Coordinates of C-alpha atoms in Angstrom, one line a residue:
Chain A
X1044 CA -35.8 14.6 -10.2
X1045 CA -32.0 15.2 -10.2
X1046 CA -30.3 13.3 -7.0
X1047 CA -26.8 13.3 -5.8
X1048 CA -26.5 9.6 -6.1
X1049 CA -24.0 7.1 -8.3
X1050 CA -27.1 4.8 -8.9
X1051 CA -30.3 3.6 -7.1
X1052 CA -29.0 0.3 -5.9
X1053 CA -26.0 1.2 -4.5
X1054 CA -27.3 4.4 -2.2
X1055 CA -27.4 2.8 1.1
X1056 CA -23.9 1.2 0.5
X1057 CA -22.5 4.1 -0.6
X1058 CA -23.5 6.4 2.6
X1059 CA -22.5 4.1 4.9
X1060 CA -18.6 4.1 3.1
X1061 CA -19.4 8.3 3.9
X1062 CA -20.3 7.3 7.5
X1063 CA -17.4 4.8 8.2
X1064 CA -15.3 8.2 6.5
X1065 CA -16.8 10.8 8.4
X1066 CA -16.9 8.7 11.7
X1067 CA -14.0 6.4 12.7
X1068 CA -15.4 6.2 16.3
X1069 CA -18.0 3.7 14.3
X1070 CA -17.3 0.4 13.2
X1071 CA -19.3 0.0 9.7
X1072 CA -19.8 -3.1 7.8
X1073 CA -20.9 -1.8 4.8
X1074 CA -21.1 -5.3 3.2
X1075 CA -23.6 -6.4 6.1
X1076 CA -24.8 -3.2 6.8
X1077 CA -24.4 -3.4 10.8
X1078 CA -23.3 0.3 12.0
X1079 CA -21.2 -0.3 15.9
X1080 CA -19.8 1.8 18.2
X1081 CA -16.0 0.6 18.0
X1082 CA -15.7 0.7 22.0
X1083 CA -18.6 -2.2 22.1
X1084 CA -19.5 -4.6 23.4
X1085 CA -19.5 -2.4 26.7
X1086 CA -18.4 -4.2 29.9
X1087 CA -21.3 -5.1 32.0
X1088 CA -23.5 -2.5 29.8
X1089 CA -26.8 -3.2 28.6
X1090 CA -26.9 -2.5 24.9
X1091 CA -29.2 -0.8 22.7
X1092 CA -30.0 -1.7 19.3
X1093 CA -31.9 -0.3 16.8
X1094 CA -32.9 -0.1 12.5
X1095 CA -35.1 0.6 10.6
X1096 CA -35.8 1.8 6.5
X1097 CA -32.8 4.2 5.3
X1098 CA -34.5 7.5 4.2
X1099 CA -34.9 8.8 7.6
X1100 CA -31.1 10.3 8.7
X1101 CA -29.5 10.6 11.0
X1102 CA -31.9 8.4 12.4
X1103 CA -30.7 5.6 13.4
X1104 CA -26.7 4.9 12.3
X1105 CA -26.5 8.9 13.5
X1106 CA -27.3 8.1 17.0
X1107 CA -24.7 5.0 17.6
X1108 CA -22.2 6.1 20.2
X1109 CA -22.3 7.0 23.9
X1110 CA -25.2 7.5 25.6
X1111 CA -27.2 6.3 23.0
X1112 CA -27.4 3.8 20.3
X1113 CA -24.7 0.6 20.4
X1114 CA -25.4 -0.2 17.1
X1115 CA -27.5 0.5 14.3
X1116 CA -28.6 -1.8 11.2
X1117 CA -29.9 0.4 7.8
X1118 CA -32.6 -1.5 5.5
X1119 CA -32.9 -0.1 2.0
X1120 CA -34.9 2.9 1.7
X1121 CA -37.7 3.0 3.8
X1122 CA -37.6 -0.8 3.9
X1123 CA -37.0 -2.5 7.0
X1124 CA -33.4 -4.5 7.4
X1125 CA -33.5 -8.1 7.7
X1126 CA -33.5 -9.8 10.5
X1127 CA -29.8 -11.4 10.0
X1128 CA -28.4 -7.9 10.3
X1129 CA -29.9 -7.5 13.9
X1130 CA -29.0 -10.8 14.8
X1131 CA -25.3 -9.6 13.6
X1132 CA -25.8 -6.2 15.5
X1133 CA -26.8 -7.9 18.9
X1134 CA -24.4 -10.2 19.0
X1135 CA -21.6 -7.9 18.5
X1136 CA -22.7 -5.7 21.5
X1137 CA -23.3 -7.7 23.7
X1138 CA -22.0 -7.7 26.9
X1139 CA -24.0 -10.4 28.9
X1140 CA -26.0 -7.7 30.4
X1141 CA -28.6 -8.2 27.6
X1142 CA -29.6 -6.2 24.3
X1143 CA -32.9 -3.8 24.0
X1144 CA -34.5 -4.0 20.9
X1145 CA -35.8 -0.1 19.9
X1146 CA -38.6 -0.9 16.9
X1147 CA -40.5 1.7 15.2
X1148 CA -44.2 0.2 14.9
X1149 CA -44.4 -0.5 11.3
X1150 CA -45.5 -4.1 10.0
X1151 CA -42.1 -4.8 8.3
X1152 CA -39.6 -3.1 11.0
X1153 CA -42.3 -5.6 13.5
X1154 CA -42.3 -9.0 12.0
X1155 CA -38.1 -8.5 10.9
X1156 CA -37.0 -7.7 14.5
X1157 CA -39.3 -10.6 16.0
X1158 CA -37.8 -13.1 13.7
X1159 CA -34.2 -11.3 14.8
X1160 CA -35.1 -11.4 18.6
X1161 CA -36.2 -15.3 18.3
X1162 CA -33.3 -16.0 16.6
X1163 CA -30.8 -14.0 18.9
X1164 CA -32.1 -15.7 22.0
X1165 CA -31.2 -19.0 20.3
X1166 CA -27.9 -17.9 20.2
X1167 CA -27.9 -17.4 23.7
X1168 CA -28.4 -13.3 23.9
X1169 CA -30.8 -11.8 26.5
X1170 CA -33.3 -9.5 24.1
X1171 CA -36.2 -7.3 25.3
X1172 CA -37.6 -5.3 22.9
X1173 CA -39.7 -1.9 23.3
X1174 CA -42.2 -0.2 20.1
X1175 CA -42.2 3.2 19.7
X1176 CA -45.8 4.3 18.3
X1177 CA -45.9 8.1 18.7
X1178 CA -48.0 9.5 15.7
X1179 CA -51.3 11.2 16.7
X1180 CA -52.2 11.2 13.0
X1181 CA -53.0 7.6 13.2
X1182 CA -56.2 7.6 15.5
X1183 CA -57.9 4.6 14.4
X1184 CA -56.0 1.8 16.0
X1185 CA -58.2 -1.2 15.9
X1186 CA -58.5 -0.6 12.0
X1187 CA -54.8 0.1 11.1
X1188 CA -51.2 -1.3 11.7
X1189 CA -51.4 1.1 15.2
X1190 CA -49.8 3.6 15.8
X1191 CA -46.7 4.8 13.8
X1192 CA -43.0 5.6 16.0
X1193 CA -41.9 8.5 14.3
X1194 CA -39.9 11.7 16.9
X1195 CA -40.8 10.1 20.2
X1196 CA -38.0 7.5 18.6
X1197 CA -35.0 9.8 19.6
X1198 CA -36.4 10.6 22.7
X1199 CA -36.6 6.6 23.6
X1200 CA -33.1 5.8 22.1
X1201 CA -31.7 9.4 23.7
X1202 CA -32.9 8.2 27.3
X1203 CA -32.6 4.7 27.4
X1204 CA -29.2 5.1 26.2
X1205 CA -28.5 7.2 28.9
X1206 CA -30.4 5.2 31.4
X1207 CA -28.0 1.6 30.0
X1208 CA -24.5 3.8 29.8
X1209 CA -25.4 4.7 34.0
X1210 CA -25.4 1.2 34.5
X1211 CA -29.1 -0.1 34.6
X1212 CA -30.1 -3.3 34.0
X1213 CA -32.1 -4.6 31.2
X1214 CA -35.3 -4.9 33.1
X1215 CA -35.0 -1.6 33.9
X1216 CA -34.1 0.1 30.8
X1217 CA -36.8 -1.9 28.8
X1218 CA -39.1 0.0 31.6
X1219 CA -38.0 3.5 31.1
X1220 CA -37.9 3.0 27.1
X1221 CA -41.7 1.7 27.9
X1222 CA -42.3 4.7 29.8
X1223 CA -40.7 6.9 27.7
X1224 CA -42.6 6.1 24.8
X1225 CA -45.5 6.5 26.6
X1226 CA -45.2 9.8 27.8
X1227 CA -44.5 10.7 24.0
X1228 CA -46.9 11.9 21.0
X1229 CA -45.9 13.1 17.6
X1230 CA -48.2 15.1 14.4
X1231 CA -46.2 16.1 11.3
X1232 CA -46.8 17.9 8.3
X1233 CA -45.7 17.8 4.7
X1234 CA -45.7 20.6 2.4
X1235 CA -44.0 18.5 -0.1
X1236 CA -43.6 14.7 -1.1
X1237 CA -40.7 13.0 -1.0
X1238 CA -38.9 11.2 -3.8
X1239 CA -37.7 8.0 -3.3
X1240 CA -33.9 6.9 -5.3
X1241 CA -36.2 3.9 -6.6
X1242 CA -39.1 5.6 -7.9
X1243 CA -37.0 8.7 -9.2
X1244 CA -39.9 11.1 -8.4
X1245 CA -42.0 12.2 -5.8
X1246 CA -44.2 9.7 -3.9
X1247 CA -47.5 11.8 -4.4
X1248 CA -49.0 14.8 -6.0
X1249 CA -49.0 17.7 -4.1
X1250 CA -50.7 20.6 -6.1
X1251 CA -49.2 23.8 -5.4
X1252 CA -50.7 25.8 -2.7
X1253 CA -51.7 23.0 -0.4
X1254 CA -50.3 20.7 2.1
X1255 CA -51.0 17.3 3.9
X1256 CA -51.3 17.3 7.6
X1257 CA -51.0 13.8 9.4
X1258 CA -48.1 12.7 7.7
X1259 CA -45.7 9.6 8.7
X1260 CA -42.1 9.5 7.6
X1261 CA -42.3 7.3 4.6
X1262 CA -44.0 9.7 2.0
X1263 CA -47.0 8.2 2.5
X1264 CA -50.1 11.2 2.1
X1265 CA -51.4 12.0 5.3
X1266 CA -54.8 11.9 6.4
X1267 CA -55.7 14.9 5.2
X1268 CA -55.4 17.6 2.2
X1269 CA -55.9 21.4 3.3
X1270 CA -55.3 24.7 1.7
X1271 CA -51.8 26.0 2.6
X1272 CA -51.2 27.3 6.1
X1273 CA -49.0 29.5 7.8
X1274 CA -46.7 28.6 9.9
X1275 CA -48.7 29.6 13.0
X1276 CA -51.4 28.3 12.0
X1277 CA -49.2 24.9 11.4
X1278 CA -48.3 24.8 14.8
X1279 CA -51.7 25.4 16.2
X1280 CA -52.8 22.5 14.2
X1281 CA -49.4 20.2 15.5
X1282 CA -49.7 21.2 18.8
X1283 CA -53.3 20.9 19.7
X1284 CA -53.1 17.1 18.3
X1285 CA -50.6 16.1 20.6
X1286 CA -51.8 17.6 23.8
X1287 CA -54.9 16.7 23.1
X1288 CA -53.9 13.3 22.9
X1289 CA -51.5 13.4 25.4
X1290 CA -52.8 15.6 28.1
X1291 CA -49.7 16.5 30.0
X1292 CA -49.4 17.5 33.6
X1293 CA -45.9 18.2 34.1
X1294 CA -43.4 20.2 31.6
X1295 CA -42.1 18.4 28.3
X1296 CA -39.1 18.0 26.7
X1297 CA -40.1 19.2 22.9
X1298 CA -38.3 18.3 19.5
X1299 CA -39.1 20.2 16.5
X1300 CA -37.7 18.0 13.8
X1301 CA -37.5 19.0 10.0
X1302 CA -38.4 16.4 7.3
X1303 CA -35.2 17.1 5.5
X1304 CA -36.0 19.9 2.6
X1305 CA -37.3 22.1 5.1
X1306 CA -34.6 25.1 6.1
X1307 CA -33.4 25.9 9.5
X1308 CA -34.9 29.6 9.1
X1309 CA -38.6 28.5 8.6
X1310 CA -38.1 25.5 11.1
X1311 CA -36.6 27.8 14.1
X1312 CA -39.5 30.4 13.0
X1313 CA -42.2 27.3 13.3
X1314 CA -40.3 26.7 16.9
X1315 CA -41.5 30.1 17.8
X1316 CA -44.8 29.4 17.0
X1317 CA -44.9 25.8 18.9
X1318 CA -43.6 27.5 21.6
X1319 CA -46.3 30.3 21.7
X1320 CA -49.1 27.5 21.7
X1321 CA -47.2 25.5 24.0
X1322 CA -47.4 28.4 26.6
X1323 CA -51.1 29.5 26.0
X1324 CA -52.2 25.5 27.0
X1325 CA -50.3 26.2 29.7
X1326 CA -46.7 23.6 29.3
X1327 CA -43.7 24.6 29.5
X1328 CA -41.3 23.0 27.4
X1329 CA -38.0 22.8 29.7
X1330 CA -35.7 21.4 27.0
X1331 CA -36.2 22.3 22.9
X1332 CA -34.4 20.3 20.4
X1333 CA -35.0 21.8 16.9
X1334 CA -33.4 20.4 13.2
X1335 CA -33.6 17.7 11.0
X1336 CA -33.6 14.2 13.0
X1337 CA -36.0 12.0 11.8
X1338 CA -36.1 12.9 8.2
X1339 CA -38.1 11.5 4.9
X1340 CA -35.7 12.1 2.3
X1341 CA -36.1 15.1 0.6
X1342 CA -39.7 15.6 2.0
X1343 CA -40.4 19.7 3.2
X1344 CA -42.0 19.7 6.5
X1345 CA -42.0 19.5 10.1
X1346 CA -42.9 17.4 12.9
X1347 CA -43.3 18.2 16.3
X1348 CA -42.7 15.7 19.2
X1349 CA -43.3 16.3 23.3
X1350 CA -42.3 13.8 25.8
X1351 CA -43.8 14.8 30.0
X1352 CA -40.6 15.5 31.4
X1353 CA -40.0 14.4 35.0
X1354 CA -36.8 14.6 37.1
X1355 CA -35.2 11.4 36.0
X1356 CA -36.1 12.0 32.5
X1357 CA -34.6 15.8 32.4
X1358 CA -31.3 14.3 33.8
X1359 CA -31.1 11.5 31.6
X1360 CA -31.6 14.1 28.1
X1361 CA -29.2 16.2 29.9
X1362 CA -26.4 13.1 30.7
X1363 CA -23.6 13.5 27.9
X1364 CA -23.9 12.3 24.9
X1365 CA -21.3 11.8 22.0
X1366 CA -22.9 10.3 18.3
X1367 CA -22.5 11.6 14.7
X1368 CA -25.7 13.8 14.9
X1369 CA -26.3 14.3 18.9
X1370 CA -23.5 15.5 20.9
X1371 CA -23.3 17.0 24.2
X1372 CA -21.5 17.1 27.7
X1373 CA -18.5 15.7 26.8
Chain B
X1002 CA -66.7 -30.9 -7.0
X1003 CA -64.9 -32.9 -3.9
X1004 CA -61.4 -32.3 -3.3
X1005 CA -60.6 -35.6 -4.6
X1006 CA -62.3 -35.3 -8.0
X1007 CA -59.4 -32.3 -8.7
X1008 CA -58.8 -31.6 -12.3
X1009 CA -55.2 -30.3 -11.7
X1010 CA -54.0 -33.8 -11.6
X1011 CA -50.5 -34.8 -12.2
X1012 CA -47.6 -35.1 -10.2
X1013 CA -44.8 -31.8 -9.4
X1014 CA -40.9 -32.8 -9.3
X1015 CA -38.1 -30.5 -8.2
X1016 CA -38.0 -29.1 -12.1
X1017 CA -41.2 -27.6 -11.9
X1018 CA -40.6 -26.0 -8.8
X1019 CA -37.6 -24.5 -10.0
X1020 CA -39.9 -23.7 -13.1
X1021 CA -42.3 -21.7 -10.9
X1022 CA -39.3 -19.6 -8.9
X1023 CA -37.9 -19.0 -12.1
X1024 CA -41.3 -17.5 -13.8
X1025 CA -42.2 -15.9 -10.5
X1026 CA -38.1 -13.8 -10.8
X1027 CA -39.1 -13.2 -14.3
X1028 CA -42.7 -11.6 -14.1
X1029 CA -41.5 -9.9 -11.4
X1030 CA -38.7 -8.1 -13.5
X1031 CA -41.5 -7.7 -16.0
X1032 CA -43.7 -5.6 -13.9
X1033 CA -41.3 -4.2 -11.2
X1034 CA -42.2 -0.6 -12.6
X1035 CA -46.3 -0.9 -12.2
X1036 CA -45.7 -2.8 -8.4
X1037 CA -43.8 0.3 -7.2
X1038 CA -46.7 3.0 -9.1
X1039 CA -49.1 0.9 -7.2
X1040 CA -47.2 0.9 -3.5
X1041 CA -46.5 5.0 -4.3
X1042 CA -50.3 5.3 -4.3
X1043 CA -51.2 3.6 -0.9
X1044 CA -47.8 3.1 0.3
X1045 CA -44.1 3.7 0.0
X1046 CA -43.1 3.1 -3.5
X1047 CA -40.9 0.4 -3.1
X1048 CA -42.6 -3.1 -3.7
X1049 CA -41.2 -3.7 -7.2
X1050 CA -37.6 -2.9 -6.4
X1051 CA -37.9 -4.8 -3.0
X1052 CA -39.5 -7.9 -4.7
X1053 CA -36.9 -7.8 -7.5
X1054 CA -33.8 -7.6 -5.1
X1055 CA -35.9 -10.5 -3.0
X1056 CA -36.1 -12.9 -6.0
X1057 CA -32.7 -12.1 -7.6
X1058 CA -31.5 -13.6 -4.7
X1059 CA -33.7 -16.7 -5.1
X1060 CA -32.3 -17.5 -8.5
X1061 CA -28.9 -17.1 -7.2
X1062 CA -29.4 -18.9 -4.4
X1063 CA -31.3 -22.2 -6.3
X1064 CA -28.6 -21.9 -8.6
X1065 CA -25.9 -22.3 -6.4
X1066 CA -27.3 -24.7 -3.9
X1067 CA -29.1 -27.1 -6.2
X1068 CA -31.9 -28.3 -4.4
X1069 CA -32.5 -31.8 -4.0
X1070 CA -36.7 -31.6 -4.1
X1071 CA -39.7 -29.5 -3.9
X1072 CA -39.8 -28.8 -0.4
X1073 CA -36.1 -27.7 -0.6
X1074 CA -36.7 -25.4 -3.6
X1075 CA -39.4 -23.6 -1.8
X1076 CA -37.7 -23.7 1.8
X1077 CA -34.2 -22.1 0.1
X1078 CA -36.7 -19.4 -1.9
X1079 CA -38.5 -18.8 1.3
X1080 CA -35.0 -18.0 3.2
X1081 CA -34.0 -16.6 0.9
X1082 CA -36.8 -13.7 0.5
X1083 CA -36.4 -13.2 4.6
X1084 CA -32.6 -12.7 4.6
X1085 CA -33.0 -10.4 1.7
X1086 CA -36.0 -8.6 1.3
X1087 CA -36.6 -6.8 4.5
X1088 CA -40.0 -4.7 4.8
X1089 CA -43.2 -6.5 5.5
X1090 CA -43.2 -8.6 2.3
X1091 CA -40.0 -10.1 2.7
X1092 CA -40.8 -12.3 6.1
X1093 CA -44.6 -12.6 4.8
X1094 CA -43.2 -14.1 1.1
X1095 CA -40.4 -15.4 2.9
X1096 CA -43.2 -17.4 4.8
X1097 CA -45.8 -18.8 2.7
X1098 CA -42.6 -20.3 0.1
X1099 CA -40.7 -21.7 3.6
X1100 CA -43.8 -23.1 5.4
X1101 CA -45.2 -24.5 1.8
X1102 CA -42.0 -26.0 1.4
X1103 CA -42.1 -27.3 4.9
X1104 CA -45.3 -29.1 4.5
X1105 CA -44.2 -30.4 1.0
X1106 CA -41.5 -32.4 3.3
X1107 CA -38.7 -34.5 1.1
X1108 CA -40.6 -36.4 -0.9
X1109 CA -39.5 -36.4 -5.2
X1110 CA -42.4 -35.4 -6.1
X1111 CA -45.8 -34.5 -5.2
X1112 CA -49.1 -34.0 -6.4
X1113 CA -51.9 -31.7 -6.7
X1114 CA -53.5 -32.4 -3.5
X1115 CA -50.2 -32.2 -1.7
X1116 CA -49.4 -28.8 -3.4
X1117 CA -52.8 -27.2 -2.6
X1118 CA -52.4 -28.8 0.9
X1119 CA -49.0 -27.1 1.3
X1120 CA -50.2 -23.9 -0.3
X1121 CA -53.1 -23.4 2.6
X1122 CA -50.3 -24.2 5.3
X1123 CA -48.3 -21.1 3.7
X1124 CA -51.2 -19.1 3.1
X1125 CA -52.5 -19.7 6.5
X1126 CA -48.9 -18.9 8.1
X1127 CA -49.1 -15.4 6.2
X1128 CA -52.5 -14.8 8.1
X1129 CA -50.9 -15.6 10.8
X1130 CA -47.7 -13.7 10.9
X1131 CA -49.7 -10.5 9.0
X1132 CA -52.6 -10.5 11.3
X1133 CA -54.7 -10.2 8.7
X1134 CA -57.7 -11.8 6.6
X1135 CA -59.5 -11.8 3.9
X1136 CA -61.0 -8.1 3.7
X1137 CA -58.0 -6.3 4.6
X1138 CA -57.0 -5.1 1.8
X1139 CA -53.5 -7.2 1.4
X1140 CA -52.1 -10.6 -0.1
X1141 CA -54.6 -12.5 1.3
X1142 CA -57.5 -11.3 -0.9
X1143 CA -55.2 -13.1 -4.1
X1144 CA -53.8 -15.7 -2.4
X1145 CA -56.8 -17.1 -0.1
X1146 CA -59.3 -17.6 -3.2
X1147 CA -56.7 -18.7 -5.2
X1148 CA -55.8 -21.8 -3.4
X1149 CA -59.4 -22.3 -3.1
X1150 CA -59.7 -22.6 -6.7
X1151 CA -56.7 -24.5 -7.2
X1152 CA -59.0 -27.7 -6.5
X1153 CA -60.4 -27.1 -10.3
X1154 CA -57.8 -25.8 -11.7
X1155 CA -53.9 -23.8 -12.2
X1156 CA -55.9 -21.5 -14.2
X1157 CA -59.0 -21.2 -12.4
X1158 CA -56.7 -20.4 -9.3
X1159 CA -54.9 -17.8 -11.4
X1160 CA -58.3 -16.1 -12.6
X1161 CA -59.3 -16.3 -8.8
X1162 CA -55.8 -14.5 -7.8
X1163 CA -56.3 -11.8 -10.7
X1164 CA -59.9 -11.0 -9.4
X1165 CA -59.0 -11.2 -5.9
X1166 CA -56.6 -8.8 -6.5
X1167 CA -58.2 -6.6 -8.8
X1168 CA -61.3 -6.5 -6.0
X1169 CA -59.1 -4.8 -3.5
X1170 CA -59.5 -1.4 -5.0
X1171 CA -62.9 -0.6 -3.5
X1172 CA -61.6 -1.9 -0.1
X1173 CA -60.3 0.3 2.9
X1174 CA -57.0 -1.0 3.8
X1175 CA -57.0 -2.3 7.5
X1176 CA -53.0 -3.8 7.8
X1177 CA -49.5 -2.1 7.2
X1178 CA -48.5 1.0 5.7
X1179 CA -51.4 1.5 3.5
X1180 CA -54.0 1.1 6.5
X1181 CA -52.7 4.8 7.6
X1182 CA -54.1 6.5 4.7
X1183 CA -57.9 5.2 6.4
X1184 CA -60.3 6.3 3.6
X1185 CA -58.0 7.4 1.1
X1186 CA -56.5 3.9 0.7
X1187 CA -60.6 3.3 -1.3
X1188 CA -60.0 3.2 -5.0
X1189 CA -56.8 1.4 -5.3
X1190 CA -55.5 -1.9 -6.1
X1191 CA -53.0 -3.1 -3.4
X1192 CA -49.7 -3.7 -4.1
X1193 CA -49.2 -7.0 -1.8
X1194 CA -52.3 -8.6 -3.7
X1195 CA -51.0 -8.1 -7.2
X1196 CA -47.9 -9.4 -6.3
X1197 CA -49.5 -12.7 -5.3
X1198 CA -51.6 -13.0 -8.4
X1199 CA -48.0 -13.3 -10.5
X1200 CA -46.9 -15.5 -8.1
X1201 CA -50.1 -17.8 -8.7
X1202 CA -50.0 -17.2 -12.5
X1203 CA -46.4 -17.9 -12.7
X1204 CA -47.6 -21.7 -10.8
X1205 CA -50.3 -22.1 -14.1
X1206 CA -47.8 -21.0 -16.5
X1207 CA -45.2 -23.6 -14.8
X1208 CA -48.0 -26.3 -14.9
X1209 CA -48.9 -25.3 -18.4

């Protein structure tokens, strides 16, 4: 597996030097791996952070900036960070209005960011904390770590961003992020594995001509191995899980998110496709965000995310937005 | 056998817990490679690397600090692991070395009873923290039969680890990542489990 990489210790370190680069609207501490909006901590503004296992960009560091994300802390590939880099993070955005804690449900990301949030309060910080566990795939709650956060995660950290940068208080952001994740389901598939910088090579065998529906974001198999589809056929597949699960009676805001190896040619032809099934169940989708957001390396695929869409909700995707990876109305 | 007729008899100064860390860092570099083909199976490919960067640290960090007895050594190895680790092993190692610690207190030297005794409080804190129990398909299935054993002996607890860990492969995994896979996580050995049994034969090998 060739990779454009020095070597597989130093891969995190290295992209956040290209962040800190690319983006000097960010304060990066590469050293402690704590990724800030330089303007923070924002007077009298709640503040959002988030982390999570590298492997997945832009999510998170790509979402710190207005409207969104105030900072951002990277563990090593697909491992969650520790908790001293949140307890960093959180106290160097915040205001005194508080800090919202955005956790993917995973066991690591969970038992990291508790130990962070105990420890934060300690030093005097106001923490709430909201888990995002979109993926359909996962049915079988009461025998499995729950539910996995996957797309629905940029929905939560796109909207409760918006919701803390209008001025909301904590009690009230934590709500909507509640609500938001809710009102959000996710189903991806894989046609390909990923391969991790530590492993050098692909996480699992995938023989030619098939592909694993069900899939989470950490090149984990899914739950299941079918002949290859077509991208139609993909979508019916998608779609129907998270309707099903979801059963929505208002519009939805949709994302369409690539895994990362996937082109934007077969992903804005599998948009078509969600949107055909989307409109023969009868839900319109009144905002479509499509490309790669929440990513698994070098995995081929797609996921598909829908969040019910209400008034607040629409104004508060459509409120600006300015961060490496989402940028809009400003 | 009562717990007070114990054949691992003998008392355990701050040497032989610096002993233990130190095997534990080295089998750890030794099998790095087949942790992470195990995790890639069931899970995300990353235990050996993450257990490696967890207990470089560890040697570092006794090294530089010097602690003063066991309790220390295992607190320091238990921060340690949390503030480098990350994932879900990192608070649940980070854990059972910290809360053993804790329980061994400050005393010199202690001896096998104490050490079991401290071993269930960090075993227990892992259920705890994890969720979990014997079953699931994680560290517990090495680490709970091996502190049972530990009342006979360091290397009847290190056989128990070995089998407990090599009787998770038939198991369905019911906590963290590799629970997502539902059936398909039947028919191999878990990662977290074989971890623990090097970290119960690295104790026998220190008490050897």
């Amino acid at each position: 597996m060739r990779m454009l990489i020095n070597v597989a210790e130093t891969v995190v370190p290295d992209a956040l030097r290209g962040l800190a680069a690319a983006h000097p609207e960010l304060t990066v501490d590469v050293a402690n791996r704590v990724v800030v909006r330089r303007d923070a901590p924002v007077s009298g503004k709640v503040a959002l952070v988030s982390g999570g296992g590298s492997g997945h960009e832009p999510l998170h560091s790509g979402f710190v900036g207005r409207g969104m994300l105030d900072a951002a802390c990277p563990g090593e590939v697909f491992t969650s960070p520790v908790p001293d880099q949140m307890v960093r993070a959180a106290a160097a955005v915040d205001s005194g209005a508080g800090v919202l804690l955005v956790v993917k449900n995973y066991t690591g990301d969970v038992l990291n960011f508790d130990m962070a949030a105990e420890l934060a309060e300690d030093e005097g910080i106001q923490i709430a904390k909201v888990l995002v566990d979109d993926d359909v795939a996962v049915t079988d709650s009461l025998y499995t770590a729950g539910r996995r956060g996957t797309g629905g995660t940029l929905f939560v950290e796109k909207l409760a961003g918006a919701a803390a940068e209008e001025g909301a208080p904590l009690e009230r952001v934590e709500a909507l992020a509640r609500r938001v994740n809710e009102s959000s389901r996710s189903f991806g598939v894989a046609l390909s594995a990923c391969s991790t910088p530590a492993k050098g090579g692909p996480t699992f065998e995938l023989p030619p001509g098939e592909l694993e529906l069900g899939i989470g974001i950490h090149g984990e198999p899914g739950r299941e191995r079918r002949a290859m589809m077509t991208s139609g056929e993909i979508a019916d597949a998608a779609v129907h899980a998270v309707l099903d699960d979801l059963q929505p009676d208002s519009p939805v805001l949709l994302l369409v998110n690539g895994m990362g190896a996937t082109p934007l040619l077969e992903l804005y032809g599998f948009t078509a496709e969600v949107h055909r099934v989307l409109s023969e169940r009868g839900v319109p989708a009144v905002r479509t965000l499509v490309g790669n957001y929440v990513t698994s390396l070098d995995m081929a695929g797609a996921s598909v995310t829908v969040c019910r869409a209400d008034e607040e909700l629409l104004r508060l995707w459509d409120a600006p937005v300015n961060t490496p990876a989402l940028r809009w109305g400003c | 056998m009562t717990d007070s007729e114990t054949a691992a008899t003998g008392a355990y100064d701050t040497a032989f817990f610096l002993r233990w860390m130190a095997l534990v860092a080295t089998a750890v570099e030794r099998e790095a490679g087949r942790l992470t083909e195990l995790d890639a199976a069931i899970g995300d490919a990353d235990h050996g690397s993450n257990l490696q960067r967890g207990f470089r640290a560890v040697t570092t960090a006794l090294a530089e600090e010097a602690p003063k007895n066991p309790g220390q050594v295992l607190v320091l190895a238990g921060r340690t692991l949390i503030s480098t680790v990350g994932g879900a092993s990192g608070p649940l190692y980070g854990t059972l070395l910290r809360r053993t610690g804790k329980t061994l207190g400050e005393a010199e030297q202690v001896d096998a009873g104490q050490l079991r005794d401290g071993l269930r409080t960090g075993v227990e804190a892992v259920a705890k923290l994890g969720g979990s129990a014997v079953g699931d398909k994680t560290m517990l299935d090495a680490l709970v039969p091996a502190v049972d054993a530990l009342a006979e002996s360091f290397g009847a607890a290190s056989d128990a680890a070995e089998q407990g860990a090599l009787a998770t492969v038939p198991l369905q995994a019911r906590k963290g990542r590799a629970s997502y896979l539902g059936e398909r996580s039947i028919g191999h050995q878990d990662p977290g489990a074989t971890s623990s049994a090097l970290l119960i034969a690295a104790l026998a090998e220190a008490a050897a």
